[in-house]
Amino acid sequence: MNLKRFGAPAVIAMTAALALSSCAANEGGSTAPDASVSTLSGNLVGAGASSQDSAQQAWIAGFQTANPDVTIDYDPSGSGAGRDTFLEGASDFAGSDRAFKAEEVAAGGFKKCAADSSIVELPLYISPIAVIFNLDGIDSLDLEPAAIAGIFAGTITKWNDPAIAATNPDVTLPDLAITAVHRSDKSGTTGNFTDYLAAAAPDVWTSGAVEEWPLQGGEAAQGTSGVVDAVTNGTGTVGYADASRAGDLGTVSVKVGDAFVPYSPEAASAVVDASPFEEGRADGDLAIALDRNADDTNVYPIVLVSYLIGCQQYEDPANVEIVKSYFSYIASAEGQDVAAENAGSAPISDSLREKIQTAIDSIQ
Amino acid sequence: MTTTLTPPELRPAASPIANSLTAGKLPQGAPWMMLGASLLVAAGVFGVVAAGNGSEFNWVGTLVVGAILYIVAIWLFSRIVEGSRRATDRFVTALVTGAFVLAMIPLVSLAITVVTFGLARFDAEFFTSSMRNVTGEGGGALHAIVGTLLMTGTAALISIPIGLMTSIYLVEYGRGRLAQGITFLVDVMTGIPSIVAGLFAYALFAIFWGPGTRTGIAGAVALTVLMIPVVVRSSEEMLKLVPNELREAAYALGVPKWLTIVKVVLPTAIAGITTGIMLAIARVIGETAPLLIAAGFTQSMNYNLFEGRMSSLPVFVYTQYANQGNPPEAYLDRAWAAALTLILIVMALNLIARLVARFFAPKLGR
Amino acid sequence: MTTATAQITAKQRPGDRVFSGSAVFAGSMILVTLAAVAGFLLIQSLPALVASNEDASILDSNFWAYVGPLVFGTVWAALLALVMALPISIGIALFISHYAPRRLASVLGYIVDLLAAVPSVVFGLWGIGVLAPAIQPLYSWLVDNMGWFPLFAGPVSGTGRTILTAAVVLAVMVLPIITAICREVFLQTPVLHEEAALALGATRWEMIRIAVLPFGRPGIISASVLGLGRALGETMAVAMVLSATGAVTFQLLTSVNPSTIAANIALSFPEAYGINVNVLIATGLILFVVTFAVNALARWIVSRRKEFSGAN
């Protein structure tokens, strides 16, 4: 009786103990494939933009494989939270969809950095934002910036509106209501998209560049996945999302200069090269002032540029080597390709890589 | 259908049967036959409509209209043959059964969705790997399973004794200000939104270990805050249902109060209490928001509640869905597999609890 | 028990003292925890309550104008969910406790318990991937044919991710909770009451109406409060399913829907900084107050019917 009464819990406890003590098959046993074992060891914590997350996971995997004694954690808590955590010294580096503003940098107080060190801000993750839609049998539409702005501002409500038909003479547009899907959470994607609308169609889009959707109309969805799901499952829907997630949905070619440019990684990184760095910044601070109105027809202007942010001079020298080699890995052609493959980002150009590498070398 | 049937049939019902005991009774299989007939009629109507305009046969419409027809028909026939009291009874029976079937639709749809999507990655690798150094396909949720067990287990270890003892206090000992106060506070606690509990745990541990600290124990504390009131409320309800006669009988035999509680009151209510506790665990084991804030997540194994971030299954599901990489299917498959795992874990816990309840409960006559 | 009004002090055994002592201790722990949570909430909320749009970028004018629509959305969605879930839950509970064959009943009870454990994220995934697309045609039909009814006014949402869908998801989520407790309470109805009713010639429904339901009423109310609590505080499922644009509207089927407090926290918290965080925590405090008010109301109702509880 007693045995029976306590038998079952004992079995459960043993099973639980077994499950808990077992090790993950893909962990432990730091068996480096070749003799050139890296001597780096330690932990690095980063936090910030969720847009970078899949790229960060790919970079972390690549870097940890090459340096088995290093553990890097990236917490995609959001750009604002990432900047705050970095400011408070709770993380070693930050990922952010916007650079620190000049006055924020001037105010200083970065707790991980040495007393009067400035920071390095590296535009290492460039992601094209696609305008995606779900219409039966239509894969691509050519749209003027004003038409895109009109759709998302709610002034264009039908797919066969003249503003859409004018630029798409070869497409039979249905007489269907437009459901414009936007992000319900605050996001850098929204910030960059509205920044584009405000720059390219200032007459139609009057709400400026904001990270939180400013209008009450339209349909709201959480996160990139939410927008993609809503557009995919709805009818007559249109939304904006990371180009890598466009999948089978139709995408919009955007009017630049006098041609319509579909999104492509090359065109997206071209806009970064065509834009100047912000003035009045320290040497390692590569904040970019994106030029959304460039009329070079090789340029796809709706991109999100996400930064990696670290200290110019760390207070604790222990992590400097890891930060430098991690950032260098990300900036390398290999790192950028890994991100392109896993996250659909646009690899940075060689000229930008040179400038970034100089900045990384200045970290101490 | 109803309009064609009612006029001729209604007339006999105008003279209701006076004595229900001697009244007629519908034959045993009548309800089933009527259900079949209603569904057939509905299917016929929708079949004609479908054939008429060439659209697809409407299954949902058939079932809904069939069910409504049945409810009307059984009420009518029973009223005619058996009188109004039995008609009401039949009507309610149909309604209750209908409610059950209606509720089963979303639940079954959910279960089918989870199982079909979840099985795609429900393999050995899923249970033996973490996500460390995994991009794209492969990888598993061992780290999240361990995290869920550790954090929920810790939360249960803290909150079950506190919750159970509190409910015992409220039912058996409590009177006066303190009891009223605690009842009030438990009510307040039920109202703590889960995300606020997460914020609280996060802020609490940030005081001790500095900002940005996310640990398993913080997650466990957040879950405890959510779990205690559920345990108290449900146990209290169950203890109140224990008849006073049992207690008085025990006292009359000279049994001390605490022994009465342990040996008489608790065993009588044990089935209900275990259900309540299981519900409490089930509620917190699926909590996402507080764990995301308080415990964060990681790609690697972590057995230490007191150091480092800890993943849990719901957070794993959420992050896999929200931060899909390339290819997205791999991430979604992992998310569904983790959801299936979570449900299976709760299923196992539930089974154990039922066995425990059956084992300890006194043999009653029902 | 509470009926021991005569002042006969019983002999205090050590076991009694230890046991009642630990019971009191457990009760006090609740006090401590709650004081900590409330203190944290209040301290963090204070700066937000007086903040203006100059301090916090998230605000349009002041805090109350910000939280008003959210409170409306929260209560509206939860009420819709409860209106759908409560009758069905009672139906299921009755079916399991008094209608289904006993062996089948225990299996069914088990399944319902399990569903209480489905994590909210999964409900969210199911809502956005299965329910919303499946229910959208019904919404179109309702708007086209019943659009004159204010609740169903158009224009219909193209994705089906409306507040009604969110309420259905919430209803499915709270259903197992309410059902489990109701079932347990219905099963506790004294057999003698039931048999007495049946012996008097009552039909099954009459027996339930005169014996089971009155006995179970406090339990039903408790259960619905627990369910409502979950519906009010549910975060992830609503955040994922609802197309929340922050409007105040009773229309059920359009893209423009009010948001709920919990979902709004989940959506805005990751990117919040500075005093915006305090604003969000303050909305949490409001949610806390709303839920508490609902609870207090239910307690008050239950306390008026105390004669039915066994240990009064």
CSV table of N, CA and C in Angstrom, one decimal, chain C residues 84-203:
chain,number,residue,atom,x,y,z
C,84,MET,N,-21.1,35.4,-24.4
C,84,MET,CA,-21.1,34.2,-25.2
C,84,MET,C,-20.7,33.0,-24.4
C,85,ALA,N,-19.7,33.2,-23.4
C,85,ALA,CA,-19.2,32.0,-22.8
C,85,ALA,C,-20.0,31.5,-21.7
C,86,LEU,N,-20.7,32.4,-20.9
C,86,LEU,CA,-21.4,31.9,-19.7
C,86,LEU,C,-22.5,30.9,-19.9
C,87,PRO,N,-23.5,31.3,-20.8
C,87,PRO,CA,-24.5,30.3,-21.0
C,87,PRO,C,-24.0,28.9,-21.6
C,88,ILE,N,-23.0,29.0,-22.5
C,88,ILE,CA,-22.5,27.8,-23.1
C,88,ILE,C,-21.8,27.0,-22.0
C,89,SER,N,-21.0,27.7,-21.2
C,89,SER,CA,-20.3,27.0,-20.1
C,89,SER,C,-21.2,26.3,-19.2
C,90,ILE,N,-22.3,27.0,-18.8
C,90,ILE,CA,-23.2,26.3,-17.9
C,90,ILE,C,-23.9,25.1,-18.6
C,91,GLY,N,-24.2,25.3,-19.9
C,91,GLY,CA,-24.7,24.2,-20.6
C,91,GLY,C,-23.7,23.0,-20.6
C,92,ILE,N,-22.5,23.2,-20.9
C,92,ILE,CA,-21.5,22.1,-20.9
C,92,ILE,C,-21.4,21.5,-19.5
C,93,ALA,N,-21.3,22.4,-18.5
C,93,ALA,CA,-21.2,21.8,-17.2
C,93,ALA,C,-22.4,20.9,-16.8
C,94,LEU,N,-23.6,21.4,-17.2
C,94,LEU,CA,-24.8,20.6,-16.9
C,94,LEU,C,-24.7,19.3,-17.7
C,95,PHE,N,-24.3,19.4,-18.9
C,95,PHE,CA,-24.2,18.2,-19.8
C,95,PHE,C,-23.3,17.2,-19.2
C,96,ILE,N,-22.1,17.7,-18.7
C,96,ILE,CA,-21.2,16.7,-18.1
C,96,ILE,C,-21.7,16.2,-16.8
C,97,SER,N,-22.3,17.1,-16.0
C,97,SER,CA,-22.6,16.6,-14.6
C,97,SER,C,-23.9,15.9,-14.6
C,98,HIS,N,-24.9,16.2,-15.4
C,98,HIS,CA,-26.2,15.6,-15.3
C,98,HIS,C,-26.8,15.0,-16.5
C,99,TYR,N,-26.2,15.2,-17.7
C,99,TYR,CA,-26.8,14.6,-18.9
C,99,TYR,C,-26.0,13.4,-19.5
C,100,ALA,N,-24.7,13.6,-19.6
C,100,ALA,CA,-23.9,12.6,-20.3
C,100,ALA,C,-23.8,11.4,-19.4
C,101,PRO,N,-23.6,10.2,-20.1
C,101,PRO,CA,-23.4,9.0,-19.3
C,101,PRO,C,-22.1,9.2,-18.5
C,102,ARG,N,-22.1,8.6,-17.3
C,102,ARG,CA,-21.0,8.9,-16.3
C,102,ARG,C,-19.6,8.6,-16.9
C,103,ARG,N,-19.4,7.5,-17.6
C,103,ARG,CA,-18.1,7.2,-18.1
C,103,ARG,C,-17.6,8.3,-19.1
C,104,LEU,N,-18.5,8.6,-20.0
C,104,LEU,CA,-18.3,9.6,-21.0
C,104,LEU,C,-18.0,11.0,-20.3
C,105,ALA,N,-18.7,11.3,-19.3
C,105,ALA,CA,-18.6,12.5,-18.6
C,105,ALA,C,-17.2,12.8,-18.1
C,106,SER,N,-16.6,11.8,-17.5
C,106,SER,CA,-15.2,12.0,-16.9
C,106,SER,C,-14.2,12.3,-18.1
C,107,VAL,N,-14.4,11.6,-19.2
C,107,VAL,CA,-13.5,11.9,-20.3
C,107,VAL,C,-13.7,13.3,-20.8
C,108,LEU,N,-15.0,13.7,-20.9
C,108,LEU,CA,-15.3,15.1,-21.4
C,108,LEU,C,-14.7,16.1,-20.5
C,109,GLY,N,-14.9,15.9,-19.1
C,109,GLY,CA,-14.4,16.8,-18.2
C,109,GLY,C,-12.9,16.9,-18.3
C,110,TYR,N,-12.2,15.8,-18.6
C,110,TYR,CA,-10.8,15.8,-18.8
C,110,TYR,C,-10.4,16.7,-20.0
C,111,ILE,N,-11.1,16.5,-21.1
C,111,ILE,CA,-10.8,17.3,-22.3
C,111,ILE,C,-11.0,18.8,-22.0
C,112,VAL,N,-12.1,19.1,-21.3
C,112,VAL,CA,-12.3,20.6,-21.1
C,112,VAL,C,-11.2,21.1,-20.2
C,113,ASP,N,-10.8,20.4,-19.1
C,113,ASP,CA,-9.7,20.8,-18.3
C,113,ASP,C,-8.4,21.1,-19.1
C,114,LEU,N,-8.2,20.2,-20.0
C,114,LEU,CA,-7.0,20.3,-20.9
C,114,LEU,C,-7.0,21.6,-21.6
C,115,LEU,N,-8.1,22.0,-22.1
C,115,LEU,CA,-8.2,23.2,-22.9
C,115,LEU,C,-7.9,24.4,-22.1
C,116,ALA,N,-8.1,24.4,-20.8
C,116,ALA,CA,-7.7,25.5,-20.0
C,116,ALA,C,-6.2,25.7,-20.1
C,117,ALA,N,-5.5,24.7,-20.5
C,117,ALA,CA,-4.1,24.8,-20.5
C,117,ALA,C,-3.5,25.3,-21.8
C,118,VAL,N,-4.3,25.4,-22.8
C,118,VAL,CA,-3.7,25.9,-24.1
C,118,VAL,C,-3.2,27.3,-23.9
C,119,PRO,N,-1.9,27.5,-24.1
C,119,PRO,CA,-1.4,28.9,-23.9
C,119,PRO,C,-2.0,29.9,-24.8
C,120,SER,N,-2.1,31.1,-24.2
C,120,SER,CA,-2.8,32.2,-24.9
C,120,SER,C,-2.2,32.4,-26.3
C,121,VAL,N,-0.9,32.2,-26.4
C,121,VAL,CA,-0.3,32.5,-27.7
C,121,VAL,C,-0.9,31.5,-28.8
C,122,VAL,N,-1.2,30.3,-28.4
C,122,VAL,CA,-1.8,29.4,-29.3
C,122,VAL,C,-3.2,29.8,-29.7
C,123,PHE,N,-3.9,30.3,-28.8
C,123,PHE,CA,-5.2,30.9,-29.1
C,123,PHE,C,-5.0,32.0,-30.1
C,124,GLY,N,-4.0,32.8,-29.9
C,124,GLY,CA,-3.7,33.9,-30.8
C,124,GLY,C,-3.4,33.4,-32.2
C,125,LEU,N,-2.6,32.4,-32.3
C,125,LEU,CA,-2.2,31.8,-33.6
C,125,LEU,C,-3.5,31.2,-34.3
C,126,TRP,N,-4.3,30.5,-33.5
C,126,TRP,CA,-5.5,29.9,-34.0
C,126,TRP,C,-6.4,31.0,-34.5
C,127,GLY,N,-6.6,32.0,-33.6
C,127,GLY,CA,-7.5,33.1,-34.0
C,127,GLY,C,-7.1,33.8,-35.3
C,128,ILE,N,-5.8,34.1,-35.5
C,128,ILE,CA,-5.4,34.8,-36.7
C,128,ILE,C,-5.4,33.9,-37.9
C,129,GLY,N,-5.0,32.6,-37.7
C,129,GLY,CA,-4.8,31.7,-38.8
C,129,GLY,C,-6.0,30.9,-39.2
C,130,VAL,N,-6.9,30.6,-38.3
C,130,VAL,CA,-8.0,29.7,-38.6
C,130,VAL,C,-9.4,30.5,-38.4
C,131,LEU,N,-9.6,31.0,-37.2
C,131,LEU,CA,-10.9,31.6,-36.9
C,131,LEU,C,-11.2,32.8,-37.8
C,132,ALA,N,-10.3,33.8,-37.9
C,132,ALA,CA,-10.6,35.0,-38.6
C,132,ALA,C,-10.9,34.8,-40.0
C,133,PRO,N,-10.1,34.0,-40.8
C,133,PRO,CA,-10.5,33.8,-42.2
C,133,PRO,C,-11.8,33.0,-42.3
C,134,ALA,N,-12.0,32.1,-41.4
C,134,ALA,CA,-13.2,31.3,-41.5
C,134,ALA,C,-14.5,32.1,-41.2
C,135,ILE,N,-14.4,33.1,-40.4
C,135,ILE,CA,-15.6,33.8,-39.9
C,135,ILE,C,-15.9,35.0,-40.8
C,136,GLN,N,-14.9,35.4,-41.6
C,136,GLN,CA,-15.0,36.7,-42.3
C,136,GLN,C,-16.2,36.7,-43.3
C,137,PRO,N,-16.5,35.5,-44.0
C,137,PRO,CA,-17.7,35.5,-44.9
C,137,PRO,C,-19.0,35.8,-44.1
C,138,LEU,N,-19.0,35.3,-42.9
C,138,LEU,CA,-20.2,35.5,-42.1
C,138,LEU,C,-20.4,37.0,-41.8
C,139,TYR,N,-19.2,37.6,-41.5
C,139,TYR,CA,-19.3,39.1,-41.2
C,139,TYR,C,-19.7,39.8,-42.4
C,140,SER,N,-19.2,39.5,-43.6
C,140,SER,CA,-19.7,40.1,-44.8
C,140,SER,C,-21.2,40.0,-45.0
C,141,TRP,N,-21.7,38.8,-44.7
C,141,TRP,CA,-23.1,38.5,-44.9
C,141,TRP,C,-23.9,39.4,-43.9
C,142,LEU,N,-23.4,39.4,-42.6
C,142,LEU,CA,-24.1,40.2,-41.6
C,142,LEU,C,-24.2,41.6,-42.0
C,143,VAL,N,-23.0,42.2,-42.4
C,143,VAL,CA,-23.0,43.6,-42.8
C,143,VAL,C,-23.9,43.9,-44.0
C,144,ASP,N,-23.9,43.0,-44.9
C,144,ASP,CA,-24.8,43.2,-46.1
C,144,ASP,C,-26.3,43.1,-45.8
C,145,ASN,N,-26.6,42.1,-44.9
C,145,ASN,CA,-28.0,41.9,-44.7
C,145,ASN,C,-28.6,42.4,-43.4
C,146,MET,N,-27.7,42.6,-42.4
C,146,MET,CA,-28.2,43.2,-41.1
C,146,MET,C,-27.5,44.5,-40.8
C,147,GLY,N,-27.0,45.2,-41.8
C,147,GLY,CA,-26.2,46.4,-41.6
C,147,GLY,C,-27.0,47.5,-40.9
C,148,TRP,N,-28.4,47.4,-40.9
C,148,TRP,CA,-29.2,48.4,-40.3
C,148,TRP,C,-29.1,48.3,-38.8
C,149,PHE,N,-28.7,47.1,-38.3
C,149,PHE,CA,-28.5,47.0,-36.8
C,149,PHE,C,-27.2,47.6,-36.4
C,150,PRO,N,-27.3,48.6,-35.5
C,150,PRO,CA,-26.1,49.4,-35.2
C,150,PRO,C,-24.8,48.6,-35.0
C,151,LEU,N,-24.9,47.5,-34.2
C,151,LEU,CA,-23.7,46.7,-33.9
C,151,LEU,C,-23.1,46.2,-35.1
C,152,PHE,N,-23.9,45.9,-36.2
C,152,PHE,CA,-23.3,45.2,-37.4
C,152,PHE,C,-23.1,46.2,-38.5
C,153,ALA,N,-23.0,47.5,-38.2
C,153,ALA,CA,-22.8,48.5,-39.3
C,153,ALA,C,-21.5,48.3,-39.9
C,154,GLY,N,-21.4,48.6,-41.2
C,154,GLY,CA,-20.2,48.4,-42.0
C,154,GLY,C,-19.2,49.6,-41.9
C,155,PRO,N,-18.2,49.7,-42.6
C,155,PRO,CA,-17.8,48.7,-43.7
C,155,PRO,C,-17.1,47.5,-43.0
C,156,VAL,N,-17.3,46.3,-43.6
C,156,VAL,CA,-16.9,45.1,-43.0
C,156,VAL,C,-15.3,45.0,-43.1
C,157,SER,N,-14.7,44.4,-42.1
C,157,SER,CA,-13.3,44.2,-42.2
C,157,SER,C,-12.9,43.1,-43.2
C,158,GLY,N,-11.8,43.4,-44.0
C,158,GLY,CA,-11.4,42.4,-45.0
C,158,GLY,C,-10.7,41.2,-44.5
C,159,THR,N,-10.3,41.3,-43.2
C,159,THR,CA,-9.5,40.1,-42.7
C,159,THR,C,-10.3,39.4,-41.6
C,160,GLY,N,-11.4,39.9,-41.1
C,160,GLY,CA,-12.1,39.3,-40.0
C,160,GLY,C,-11.5,39.4,-38.6
C,161,ARG,N,-10.5,40.3,-38.5
C,161,ARG,CA,-9.8,40.4,-37.2
C,161,ARG,C,-10.5,41.6,-36.4
C,162,THR,N,-11.7,41.4,-36.1
C,162,THR,CA,-12.5,42.5,-35.4
C,162,THR,C,-12.6,42.2,-34.0
C,163,ILE,N,-13.3,43.1,-33.3
C,163,ILE,CA,-13.4,42.9,-31.8
C,163,ILE,C,-14.3,41.7,-31.5
C,164,LEU,N,-15.2,41.4,-32.4
C,164,LEU,CA,-16.1,40.2,-32.2
C,164,LEU,C,-15.2,38.9,-32.3
C,165,THR,N,-14.3,38.9,-33.2
C,165,THR,CA,-13.4,37.7,-33.3
C,165,THR,C,-12.6,37.6,-32.0
C,166,ALA,N,-12.1,38.7,-31.6
C,166,ALA,CA,-11.3,38.7,-30.4
C,166,ALA,C,-12.1,38.2,-29.2
C,167,ALA,N,-13.4,38.7,-29.2
C,167,ALA,CA,-14.3,38.3,-28.1
C,167,ALA,C,-14.6,36.8,-28.2
C,168,VAL,N,-14.7,36.3,-29.4
C,168,VAL,CA,-14.9,34.8,-29.6
C,168,VAL,C,-13.7,34.0,-29.1
C,169,VAL,N,-12.5,34.5,-29.4
C,169,VAL,CA,-11.3,33.9,-28.9
C,169,VAL,C,-11.3,33.9,-27.4
C,170,LEU,N,-11.6,35.1,-26.8
C,170,LEU,CA,-11.6,35.2,-25.4
C,170,LEU,C,-12.6,34.3,-24.8
C,171,ALA,N,-13.8,34.2,-25.4
C,171,ALA,CA,-14.8,33.3,-24.9
C,171,ALA,C,-14.4,31.8,-24.9
C,172,VAL,N,-13.7,31.4,-26.0
C,172,VAL,CA,-13.2,30.1,-26.0
C,172,VAL,C,-12.1,29.9,-24.9
C,173,MET,N,-11.4,30.9,-24.6
C,173,MET,CA,-10.3,30.8,-23.6
C,173,MET,C,-10.9,30.7,-22.2
C,174,VAL,N,-12.0,31.4,-21.9
C,174,VAL,CA,-12.5,31.4,-20.6
C,174,VAL,C,-13.5,30.2,-20.4
C,175,LEU,N,-14.0,29.7,-21.5
C,175,LEU,CA,-14.9,28.6,-21.4
C,175,LEU,C,-14.5,27.5,-20.5
C,176,PRO,N,-13.3,26.9,-20.7
C,176,PRO,CA,-12.9,25.8,-19.9
C,176,PRO,C,-12.8,26.2,-18.4
C,177,ILE,N,-12.4,27.4,-18.1
C,177,ILE,CA,-12.3,27.8,-16.7
C,177,ILE,C,-13.7,27.8,-16.0
C,178,ILE,N,-14.6,28.5,-16.7
C,178,ILE,CA,-16.0,28.6,-16.1
C,178,ILE,C,-16.6,27.2,-16.0
C,179,THR,N,-16.4,26.4,-17.1
C,179,THR,CA,-17.0,25.1,-17.1
C,179,THR,C,-16.5,24.2,-16.0
C,180,ALA,N,-15.1,24.2,-15.8
C,180,ALA,CA,-14.5,23.3,-14.9
C,180,ALA,C,-15.1,23.6,-13.5
C,181,ILE,N,-15.2,24.9,-13.1
C,181,ILE,CA,-15.7,25.2,-11.8
C,181,ILE,C,-17.1,24.9,-11.6
C,182,CYS,N,-17.9,25.3,-12.6
C,182,CYS,CA,-19.4,25.0,-12.6
C,182,CYS,C,-19.6,23.5,-12.4
C,183,ARG,N,-18.9,22.7,-13.2
C,183,ARG,CA,-19.1,21.3,-13.2
C,183,ARG,C,-18.9,20.8,-11.8
C,184,GLU,N,-17.7,21.2,-11.2
C,184,GLU,CA,-17.4,20.7,-9.9
C,184,GLU,C,-18.4,21.1,-8.9
C,185,VAL,N,-19.0,22.3,-9.0
C,185,VAL,CA,-20.0,22.8,-8.1
C,185,VAL,C,-21.3,22.0,-8.3
C,186,PHE,N,-21.7,21.8,-9.5
C,186,PHE,CA,-22.9,21.1,-9.8
C,186,PHE,C,-22.8,19.6,-9.3
C,187,LEU,N,-21.6,19.1,-9.4
C,187,LEU,CA,-21.5,17.7,-8.9
C,187,LEU,C,-21.6,17.6,-7.4
C,188,GLN,N,-21.4,18.8,-6.7
C,188,GLN,CA,-21.4,18.8,-5.3
C,188,GLN,C,-22.9,18.9,-4.7
C,189,THR,N,-23.8,19.1,-5.6
C,189,THR,CA,-25.2,19.3,-5.2
C,189,THR,C,-25.6,18.1,-4.3
C,190,PRO,N,-26.1,18.3,-3.1
C,190,PRO,CA,-26.5,17.1,-2.3
C,190,PRO,C,-27.4,16.2,-3.1
C,191,VAL,N,-27.0,14.9,-3.1
C,191,VAL,CA,-27.8,13.9,-3.8
C,191,VAL,C,-29.3,13.9,-3.3
C,192,LEU,N,-29.4,14.1,-2.0
C,192,LEU,CA,-30.7,14.0,-1.4
C,192,LEU,C,-31.7,15.0,-2.0
C,193,HIS,N,-31.1,16.3,-2.2
C,193,HIS,CA,-32.0,17.3,-2.8
C,193,HIS,C,-32.4,16.9,-4.2
C,194,GLU,N,-31.5,16.3,-5.0
C,194,GLU,CA,-31.8,15.9,-6.3
C,194,GLU,C,-32.9,14.8,-6.3
C,195,GLU,N,-32.6,13.8,-5.4
C,195,GLU,CA,-33.6,12.7,-5.4
C,195,GLU,C,-34.9,13.1,-4.9
C,196,ALA,N,-34.9,14.0,-4.0
C,196,ALA,CA,-36.2,14.5,-3.5
C,196,ALA,C,-37.0,15.1,-4.6
C,197,ALA,N,-36.3,16.0,-5.3
C,197,ALA,CA,-37.0,16.6,-6.4
C,197,ALA,C,-37.5,15.6,-7.4
C,198,LEU,N,-36.7,14.6,-7.8
C,198,LEU,CA,-37.2,13.6,-8.8
C,198,LEU,C,-38.3,12.8,-8.2
C,199,ALA,N,-38.2,12.5,-6.9
C,199,ALA,CA,-39.3,11.7,-6.2
C,199,ALA,C,-40.6,12.5,-6.3
C,200,LEU,N,-40.6,13.8,-6.3
C,200,LEU,CA,-41.8,14.6,-6.3
C,200,LEU,C,-42.4,14.6,-7.7
C,201,GLY,N,-41.7,14.0,-8.7
C,201,GLY,CA,-42.2,13.9,-10.0
C,201,GLY,C,-41.6,15.0,-10.9
C,202,ALA,N,-40.6,15.7,-10.5
C,202,ALA,CA,-40.0,16.7,-11.3
C,202,ALA,C,-39.3,16.1,-12.5
C,203,THR,N,-39.3,16.7,-13.7
C,203,THR,CA,-38.5,16.3,-14.8
C,203,THR,C,-37.1,16.7,-14.5
